[in-house]
PDB file of C-alpha atoms in Angstrom:
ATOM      1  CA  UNK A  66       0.796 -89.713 -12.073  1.00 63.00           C
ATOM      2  CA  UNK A  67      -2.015 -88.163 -10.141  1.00 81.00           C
ATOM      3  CA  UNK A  68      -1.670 -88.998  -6.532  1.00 93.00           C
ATOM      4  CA  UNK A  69      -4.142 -89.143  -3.542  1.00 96.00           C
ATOM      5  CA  UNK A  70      -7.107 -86.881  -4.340  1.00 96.00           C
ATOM      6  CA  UNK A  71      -9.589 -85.148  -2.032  1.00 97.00           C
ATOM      7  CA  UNK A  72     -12.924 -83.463  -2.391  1.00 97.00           C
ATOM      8  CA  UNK A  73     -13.862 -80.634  -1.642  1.00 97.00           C
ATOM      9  CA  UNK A  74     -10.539 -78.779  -0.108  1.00 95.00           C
ATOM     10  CA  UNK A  75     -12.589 -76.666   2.398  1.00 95.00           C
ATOM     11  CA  UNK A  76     -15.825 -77.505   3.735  1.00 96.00           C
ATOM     12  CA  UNK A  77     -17.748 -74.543   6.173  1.00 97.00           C
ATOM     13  CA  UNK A  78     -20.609 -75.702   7.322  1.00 96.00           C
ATOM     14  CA  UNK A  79     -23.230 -75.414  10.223  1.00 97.00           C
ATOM     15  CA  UNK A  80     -23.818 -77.462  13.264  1.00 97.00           C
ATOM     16  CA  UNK A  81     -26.170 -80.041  12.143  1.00 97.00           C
ATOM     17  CA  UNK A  82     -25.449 -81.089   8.844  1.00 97.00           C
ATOM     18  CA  UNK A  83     -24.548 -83.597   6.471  1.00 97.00           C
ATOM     19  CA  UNK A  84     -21.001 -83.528   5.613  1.00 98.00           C
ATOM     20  CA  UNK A  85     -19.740 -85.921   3.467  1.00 98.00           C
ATOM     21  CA  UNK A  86     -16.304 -85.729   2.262  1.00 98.00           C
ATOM     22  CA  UNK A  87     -14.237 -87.720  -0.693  1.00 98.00           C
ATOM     23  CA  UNK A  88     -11.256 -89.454  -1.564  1.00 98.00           C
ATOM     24  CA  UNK A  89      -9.627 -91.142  -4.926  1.00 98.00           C
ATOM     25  CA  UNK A  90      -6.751 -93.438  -4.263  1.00 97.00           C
ATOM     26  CA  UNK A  91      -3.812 -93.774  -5.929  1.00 95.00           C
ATOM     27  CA  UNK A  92      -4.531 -96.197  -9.144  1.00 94.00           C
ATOM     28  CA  UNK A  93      -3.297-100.008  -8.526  1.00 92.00           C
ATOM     29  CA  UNK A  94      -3.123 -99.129  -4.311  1.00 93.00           C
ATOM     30  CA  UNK A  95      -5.896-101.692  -2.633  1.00 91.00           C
ATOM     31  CA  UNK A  96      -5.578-100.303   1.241  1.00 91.00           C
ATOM     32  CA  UNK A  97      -7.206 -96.641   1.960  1.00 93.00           C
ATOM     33  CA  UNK A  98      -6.977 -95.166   5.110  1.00 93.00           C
ATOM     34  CA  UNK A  99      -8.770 -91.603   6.525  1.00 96.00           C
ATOM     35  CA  UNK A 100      -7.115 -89.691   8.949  1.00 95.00           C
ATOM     36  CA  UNK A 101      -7.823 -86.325  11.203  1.00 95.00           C
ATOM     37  CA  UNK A 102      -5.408 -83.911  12.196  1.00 93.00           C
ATOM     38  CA  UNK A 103      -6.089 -81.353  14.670  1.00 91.00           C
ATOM     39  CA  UNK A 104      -4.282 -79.743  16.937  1.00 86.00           C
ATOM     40  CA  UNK A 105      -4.934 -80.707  20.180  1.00 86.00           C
ATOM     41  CA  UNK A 106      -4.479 -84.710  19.042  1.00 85.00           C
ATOM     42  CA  UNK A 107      -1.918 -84.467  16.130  1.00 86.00           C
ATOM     43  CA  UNK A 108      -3.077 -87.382  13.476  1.00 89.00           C
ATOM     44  CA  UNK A 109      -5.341 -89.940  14.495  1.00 89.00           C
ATOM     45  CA  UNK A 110      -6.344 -92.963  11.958  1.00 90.00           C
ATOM     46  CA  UNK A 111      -9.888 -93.165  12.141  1.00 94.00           C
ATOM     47  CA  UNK A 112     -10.675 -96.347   9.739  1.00 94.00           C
ATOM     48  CA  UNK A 113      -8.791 -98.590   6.613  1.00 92.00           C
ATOM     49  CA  UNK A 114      -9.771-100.237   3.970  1.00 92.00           C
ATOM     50  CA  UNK A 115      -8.032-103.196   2.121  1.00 90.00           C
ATOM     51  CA  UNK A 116      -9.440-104.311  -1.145  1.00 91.00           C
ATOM     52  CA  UNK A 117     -12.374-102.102  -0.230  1.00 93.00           C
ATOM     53  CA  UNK A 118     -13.521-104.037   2.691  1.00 92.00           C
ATOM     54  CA  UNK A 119     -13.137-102.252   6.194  1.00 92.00           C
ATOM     55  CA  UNK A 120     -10.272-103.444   8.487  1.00 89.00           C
ATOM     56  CA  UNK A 121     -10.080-101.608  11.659  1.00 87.00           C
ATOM     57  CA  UNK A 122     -12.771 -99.026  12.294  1.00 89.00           C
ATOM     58  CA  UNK A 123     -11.874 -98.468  16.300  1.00 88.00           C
ATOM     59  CA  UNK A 124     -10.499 -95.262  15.317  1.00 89.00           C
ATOM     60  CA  UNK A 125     -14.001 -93.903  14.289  1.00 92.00           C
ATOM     61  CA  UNK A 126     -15.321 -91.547  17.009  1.00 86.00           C
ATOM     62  CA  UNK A 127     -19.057 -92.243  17.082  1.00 85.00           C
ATOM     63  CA  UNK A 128     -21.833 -93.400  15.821  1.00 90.00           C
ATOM     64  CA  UNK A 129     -21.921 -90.081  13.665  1.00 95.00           C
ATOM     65  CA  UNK A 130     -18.895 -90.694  12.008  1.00 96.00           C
ATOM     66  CA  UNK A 131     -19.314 -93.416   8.333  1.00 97.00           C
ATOM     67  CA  UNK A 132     -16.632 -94.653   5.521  1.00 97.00           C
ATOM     68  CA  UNK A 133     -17.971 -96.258   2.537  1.00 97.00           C
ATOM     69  CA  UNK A 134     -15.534 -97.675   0.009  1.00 97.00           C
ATOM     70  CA  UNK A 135     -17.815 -98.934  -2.753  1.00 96.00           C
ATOM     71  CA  UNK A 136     -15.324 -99.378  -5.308  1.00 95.00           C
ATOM     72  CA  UNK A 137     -11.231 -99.613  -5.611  1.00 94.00           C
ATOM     73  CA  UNK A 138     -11.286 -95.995  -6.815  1.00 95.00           C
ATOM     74  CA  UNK A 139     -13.358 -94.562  -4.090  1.00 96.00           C
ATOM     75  CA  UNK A 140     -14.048 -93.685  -0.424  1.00 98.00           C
ATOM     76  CA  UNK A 141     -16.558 -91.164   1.301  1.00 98.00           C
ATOM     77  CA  UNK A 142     -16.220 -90.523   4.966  1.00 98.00           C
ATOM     78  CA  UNK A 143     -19.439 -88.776   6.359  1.00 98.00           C
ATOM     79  CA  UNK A 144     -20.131 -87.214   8.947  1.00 97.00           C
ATOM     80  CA  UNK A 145     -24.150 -86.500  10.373  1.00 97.00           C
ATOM     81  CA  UNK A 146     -24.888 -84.606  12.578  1.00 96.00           C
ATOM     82  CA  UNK A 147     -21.439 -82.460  12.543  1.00 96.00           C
ATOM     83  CA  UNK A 148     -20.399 -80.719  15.434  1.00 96.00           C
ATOM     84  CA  UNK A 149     -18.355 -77.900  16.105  1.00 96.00           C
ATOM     85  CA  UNK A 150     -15.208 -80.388  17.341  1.00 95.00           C
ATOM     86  CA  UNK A 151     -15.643 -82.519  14.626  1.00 96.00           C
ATOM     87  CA  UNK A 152     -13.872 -78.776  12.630  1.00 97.00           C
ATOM     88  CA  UNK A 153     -10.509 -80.804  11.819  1.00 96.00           C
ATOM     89  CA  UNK A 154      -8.329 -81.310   8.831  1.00 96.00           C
ATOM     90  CA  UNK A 155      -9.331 -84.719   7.468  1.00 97.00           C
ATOM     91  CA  UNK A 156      -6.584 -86.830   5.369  1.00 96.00           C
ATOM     92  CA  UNK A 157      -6.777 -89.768   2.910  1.00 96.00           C
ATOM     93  CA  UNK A 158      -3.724 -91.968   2.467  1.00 94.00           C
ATOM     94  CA  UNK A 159      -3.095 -94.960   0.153  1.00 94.00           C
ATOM     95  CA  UNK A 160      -0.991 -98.046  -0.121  1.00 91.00           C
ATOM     96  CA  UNK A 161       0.011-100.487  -2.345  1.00 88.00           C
ATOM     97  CA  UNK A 162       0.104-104.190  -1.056  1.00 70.00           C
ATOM     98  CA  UNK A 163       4.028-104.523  -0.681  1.00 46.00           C
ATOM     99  CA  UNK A 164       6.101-101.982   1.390  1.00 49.00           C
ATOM    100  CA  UNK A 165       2.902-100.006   2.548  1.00 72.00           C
ATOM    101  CA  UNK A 166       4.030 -96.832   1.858  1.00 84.00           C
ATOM    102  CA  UNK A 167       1.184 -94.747   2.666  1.00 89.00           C
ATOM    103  CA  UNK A 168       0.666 -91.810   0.485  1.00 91.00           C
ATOM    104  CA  UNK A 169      -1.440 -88.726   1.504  1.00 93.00           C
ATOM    105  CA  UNK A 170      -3.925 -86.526  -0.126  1.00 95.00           C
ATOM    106  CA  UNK A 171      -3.996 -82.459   0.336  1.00 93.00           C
ATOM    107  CA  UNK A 172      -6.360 -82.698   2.860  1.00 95.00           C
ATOM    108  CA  UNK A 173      -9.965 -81.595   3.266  1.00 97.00           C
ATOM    109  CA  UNK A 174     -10.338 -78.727   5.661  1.00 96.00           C
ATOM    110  CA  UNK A 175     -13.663 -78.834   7.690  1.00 97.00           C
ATOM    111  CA  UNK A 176     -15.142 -75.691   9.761  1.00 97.00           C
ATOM    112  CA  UNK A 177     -18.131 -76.640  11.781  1.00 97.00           C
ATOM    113  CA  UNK A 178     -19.685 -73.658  12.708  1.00 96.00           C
TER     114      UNK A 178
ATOM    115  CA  UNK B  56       0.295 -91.898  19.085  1.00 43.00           C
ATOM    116  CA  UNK B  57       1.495 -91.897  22.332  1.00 53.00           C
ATOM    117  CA  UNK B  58       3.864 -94.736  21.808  1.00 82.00           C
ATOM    118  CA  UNK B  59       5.816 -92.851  19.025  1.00 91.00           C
ATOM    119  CA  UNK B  60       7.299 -89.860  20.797  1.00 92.00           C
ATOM    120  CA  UNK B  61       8.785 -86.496  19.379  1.00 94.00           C
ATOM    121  CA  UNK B  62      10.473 -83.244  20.323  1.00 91.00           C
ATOM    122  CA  UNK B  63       7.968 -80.421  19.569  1.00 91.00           C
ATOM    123  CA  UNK B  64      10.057 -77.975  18.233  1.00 95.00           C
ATOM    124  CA  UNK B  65      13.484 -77.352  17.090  1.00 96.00           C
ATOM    125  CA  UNK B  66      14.851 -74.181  15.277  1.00 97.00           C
ATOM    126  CA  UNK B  67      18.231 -74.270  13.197  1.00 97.00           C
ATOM    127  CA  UNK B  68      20.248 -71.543  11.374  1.00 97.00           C
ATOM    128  CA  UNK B  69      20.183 -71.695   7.523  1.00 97.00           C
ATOM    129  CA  UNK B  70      23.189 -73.964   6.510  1.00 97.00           C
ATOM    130  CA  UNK B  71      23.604 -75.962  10.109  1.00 97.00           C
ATOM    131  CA  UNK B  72      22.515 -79.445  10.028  1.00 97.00           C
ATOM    132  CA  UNK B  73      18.582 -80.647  11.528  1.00 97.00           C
ATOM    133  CA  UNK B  74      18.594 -83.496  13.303  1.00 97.00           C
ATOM    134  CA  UNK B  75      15.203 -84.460  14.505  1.00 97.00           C
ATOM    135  CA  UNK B  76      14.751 -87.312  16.792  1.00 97.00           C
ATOM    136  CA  UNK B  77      12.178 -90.360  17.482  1.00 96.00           C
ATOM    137  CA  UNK B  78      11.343 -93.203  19.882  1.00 95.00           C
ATOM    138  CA  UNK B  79       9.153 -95.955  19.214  1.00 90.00           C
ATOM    139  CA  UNK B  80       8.317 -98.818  21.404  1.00 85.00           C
ATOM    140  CA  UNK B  81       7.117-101.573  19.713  1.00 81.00           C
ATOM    141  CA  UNK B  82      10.307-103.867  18.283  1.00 78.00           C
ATOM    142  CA  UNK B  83       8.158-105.583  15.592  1.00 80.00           C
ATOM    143  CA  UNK B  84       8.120-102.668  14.042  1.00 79.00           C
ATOM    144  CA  UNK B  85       9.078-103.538   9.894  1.00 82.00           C
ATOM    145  CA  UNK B  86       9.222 -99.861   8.248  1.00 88.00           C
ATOM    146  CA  UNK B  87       9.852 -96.563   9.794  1.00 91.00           C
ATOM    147  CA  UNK B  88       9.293 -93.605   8.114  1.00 93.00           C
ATOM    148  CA  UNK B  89       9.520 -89.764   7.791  1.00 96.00           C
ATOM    149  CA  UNK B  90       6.914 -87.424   6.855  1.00 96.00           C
ATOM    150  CA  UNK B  91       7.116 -83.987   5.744  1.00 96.00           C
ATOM    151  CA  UNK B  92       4.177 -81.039   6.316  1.00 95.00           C
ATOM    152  CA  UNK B  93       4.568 -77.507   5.061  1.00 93.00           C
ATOM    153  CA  UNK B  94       1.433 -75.712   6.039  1.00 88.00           C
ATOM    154  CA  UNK B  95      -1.974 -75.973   4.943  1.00 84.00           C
ATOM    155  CA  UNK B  96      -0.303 -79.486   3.100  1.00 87.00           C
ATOM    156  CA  UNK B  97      -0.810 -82.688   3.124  1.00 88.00           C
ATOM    157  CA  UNK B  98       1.662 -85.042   4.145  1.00 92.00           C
ATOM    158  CA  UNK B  99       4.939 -85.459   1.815  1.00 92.00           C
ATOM    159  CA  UNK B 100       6.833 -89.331   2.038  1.00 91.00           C
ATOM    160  CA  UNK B 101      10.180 -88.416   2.651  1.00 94.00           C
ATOM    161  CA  UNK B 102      12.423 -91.060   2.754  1.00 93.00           C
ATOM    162  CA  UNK B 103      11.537 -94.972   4.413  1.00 91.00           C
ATOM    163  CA  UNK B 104      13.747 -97.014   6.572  1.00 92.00           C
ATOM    164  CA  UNK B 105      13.662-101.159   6.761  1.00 90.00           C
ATOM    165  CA  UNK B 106      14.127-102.457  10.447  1.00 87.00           C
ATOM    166  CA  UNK B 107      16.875-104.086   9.219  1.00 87.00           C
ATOM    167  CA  UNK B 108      19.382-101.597   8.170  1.00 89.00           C
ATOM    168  CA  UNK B 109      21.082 -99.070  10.120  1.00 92.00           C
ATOM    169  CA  UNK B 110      21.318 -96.000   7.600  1.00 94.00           C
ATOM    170  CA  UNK B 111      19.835 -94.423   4.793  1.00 94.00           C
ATOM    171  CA  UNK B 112      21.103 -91.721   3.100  1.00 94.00           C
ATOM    172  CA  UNK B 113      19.046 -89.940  -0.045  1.00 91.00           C
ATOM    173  CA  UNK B 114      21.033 -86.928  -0.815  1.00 94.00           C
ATOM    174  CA  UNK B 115      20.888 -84.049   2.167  1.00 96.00           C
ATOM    175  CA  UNK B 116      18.471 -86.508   4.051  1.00 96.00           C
ATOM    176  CA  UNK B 117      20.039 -89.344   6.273  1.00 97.00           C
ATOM    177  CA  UNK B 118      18.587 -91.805   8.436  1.00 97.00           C
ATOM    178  CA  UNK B 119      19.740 -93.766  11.278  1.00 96.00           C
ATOM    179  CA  UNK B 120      17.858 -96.556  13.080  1.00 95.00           C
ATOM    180  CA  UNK B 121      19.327 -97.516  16.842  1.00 93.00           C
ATOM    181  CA  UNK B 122      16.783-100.873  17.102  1.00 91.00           C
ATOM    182  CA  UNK B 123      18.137-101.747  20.536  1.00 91.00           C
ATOM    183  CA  UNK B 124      17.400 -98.193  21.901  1.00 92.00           C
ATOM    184  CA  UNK B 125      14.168 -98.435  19.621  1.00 92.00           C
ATOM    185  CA  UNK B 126      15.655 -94.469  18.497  1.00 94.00           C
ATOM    186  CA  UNK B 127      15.043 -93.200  14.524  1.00 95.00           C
ATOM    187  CA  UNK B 128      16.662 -89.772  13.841  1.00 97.00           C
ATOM    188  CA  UNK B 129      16.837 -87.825  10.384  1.00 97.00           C
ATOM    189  CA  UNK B 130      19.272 -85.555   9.252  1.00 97.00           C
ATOM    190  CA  UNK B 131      18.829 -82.877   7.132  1.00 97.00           C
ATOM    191  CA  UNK B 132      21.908 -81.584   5.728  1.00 97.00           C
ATOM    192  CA  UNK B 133      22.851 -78.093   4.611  1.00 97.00           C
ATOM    193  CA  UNK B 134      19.067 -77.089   6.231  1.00 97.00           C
ATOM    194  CA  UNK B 135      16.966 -74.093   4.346  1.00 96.00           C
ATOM    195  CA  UNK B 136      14.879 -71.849   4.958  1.00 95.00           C
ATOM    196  CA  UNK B 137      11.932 -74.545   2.259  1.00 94.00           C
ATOM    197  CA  UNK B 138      12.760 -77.263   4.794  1.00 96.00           C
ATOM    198  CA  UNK B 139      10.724 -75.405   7.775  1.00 96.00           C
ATOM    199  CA  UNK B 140       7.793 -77.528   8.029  1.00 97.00           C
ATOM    200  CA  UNK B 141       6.219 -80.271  10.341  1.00 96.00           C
ATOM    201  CA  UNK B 142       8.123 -83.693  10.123  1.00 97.00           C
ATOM    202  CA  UNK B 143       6.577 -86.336  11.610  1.00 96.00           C
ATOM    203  CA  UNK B 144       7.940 -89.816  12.423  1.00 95.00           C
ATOM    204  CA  UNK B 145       5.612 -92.943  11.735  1.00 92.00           C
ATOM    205  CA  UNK B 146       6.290 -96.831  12.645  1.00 89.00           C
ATOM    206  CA  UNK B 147       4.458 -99.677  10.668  1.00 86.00           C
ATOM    207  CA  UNK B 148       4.065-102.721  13.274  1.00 81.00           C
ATOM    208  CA  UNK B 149       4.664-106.086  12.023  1.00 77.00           C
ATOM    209  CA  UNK B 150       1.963-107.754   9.836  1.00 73.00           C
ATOM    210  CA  UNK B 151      -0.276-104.305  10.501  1.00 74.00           C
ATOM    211  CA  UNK B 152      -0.995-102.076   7.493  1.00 72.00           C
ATOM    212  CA  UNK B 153      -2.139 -99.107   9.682  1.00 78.00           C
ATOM    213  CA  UNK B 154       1.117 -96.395  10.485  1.00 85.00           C
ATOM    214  CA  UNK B 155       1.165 -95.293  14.242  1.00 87.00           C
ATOM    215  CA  UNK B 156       2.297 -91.885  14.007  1.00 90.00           C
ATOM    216  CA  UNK B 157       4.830 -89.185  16.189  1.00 91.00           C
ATOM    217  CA  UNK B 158       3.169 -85.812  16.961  1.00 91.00           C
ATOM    218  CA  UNK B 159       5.288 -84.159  14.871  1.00 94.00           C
ATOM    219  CA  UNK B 160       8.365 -81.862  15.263  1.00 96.00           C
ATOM    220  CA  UNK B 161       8.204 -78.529  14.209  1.00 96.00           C
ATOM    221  CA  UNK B 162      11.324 -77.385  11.991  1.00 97.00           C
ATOM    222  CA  UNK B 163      11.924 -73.677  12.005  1.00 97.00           C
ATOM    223  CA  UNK B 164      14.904 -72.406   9.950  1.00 96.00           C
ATOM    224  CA  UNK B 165      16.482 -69.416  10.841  1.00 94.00           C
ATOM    225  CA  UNK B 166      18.163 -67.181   8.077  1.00 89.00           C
TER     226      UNK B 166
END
């Protein structure tokens, strides 16, 4: 079974732009979650999804920061204008309904230059 | 997640026993689980715990739940040099889907 799946792995980008990065759940899991890991705050949820409808976005930094789930199979987190702190690793997870086990993509690196 | 709290590091020789410790302090916490990260990964489920037991064991990996001190450990049997990574500890909070997360322990093995 394919699991979590992110796009693209790496981003490197300049201070300014658009950055928009992707996410595939797991098949059959209805909550989606994005994460960022760096090292100065560990892993921080920054907004989930159930049954593509957004739950808790409190976790999003600012007004920069946007999560789109438009379908059970897919999730973009953006990010205009990105900043040189927004250079993080940047997670998606996935559930199914009972037990919540949250599984985790590879990860999409981000370097904001 | 500063209410689920973690050593930072903890080295081991090849072939001793790990165990890495957690505290949580929320008690309607349902699941509590353990996360592995080898670098430049992604997070890896390890193993789950229900509030209600005490222990888990899934082969070299056991877990033991203290609710009254609120204290999850794991213990990693027979430890190698593949188990050095990040393991984090992460509590799911009563009806809450969201996991609250430790800052992670880092496991070095020493041959």
């Amino acid at each position: 079974d394919a699991g979590v799946i992110q796009s693209p792995r790496h981003e490197v980008t300049e201070m300014g732009q658009e950055v928009t990065l992707r996410c595939k759940p797991i098949s059959g899991h209805n909550s989606l979650f994005w994460y960022r890991q760096t090292m100065m705050r560990g892993l921080e949820l920054l907004i989930y999804f159930n049954n593509n409808v957004p739950i808790d976005d409190s976790g999003m930094p600012e007004d920069r920061f946007s999560a789109k789930m438009p379908n059970a199979s897919f999730s973009t987190l953006k990010i205009q204008p990105s900043e040189p702190r927004d250079s993080a690793v940047y997670f998606c997870a996935s559930s199914f309904e009972v037990g919540e086990t949250q599984y985790f993509g590879p990860g999409t690196r981000l370097l904001v230059l | 997640g500063e209410d689920v709290e973690q050593s930072l590091f903890l080295s081991v020789r090849e072939g001793d026993s790990s165990v890495i410790n957690c505290t949580y302090t929320d008690s309607s916490s349902t699941y509590l689980y353990w996360y592995k990260q080898e670098p430049g990964a992604g997070l890896q489920l390890l193993t789950y715990i229900f509030s209600n037991m005490d222990m888990k064991q899934d082969q070299r990996l056991t877990v033991l739940l203290n609710k009254k001190d609120k204290h999850l450990s794991l213990r990693i049997a027979d430890t190698q040099t593949g188990d050095s990574a990040i393991y984090f500890c992460a509590e799911k909070r009563g009806s809450a889907r969201q996991l609250t997360f430790g800052s992670g322990t880092q496991l070095t093995v020493l041959p």
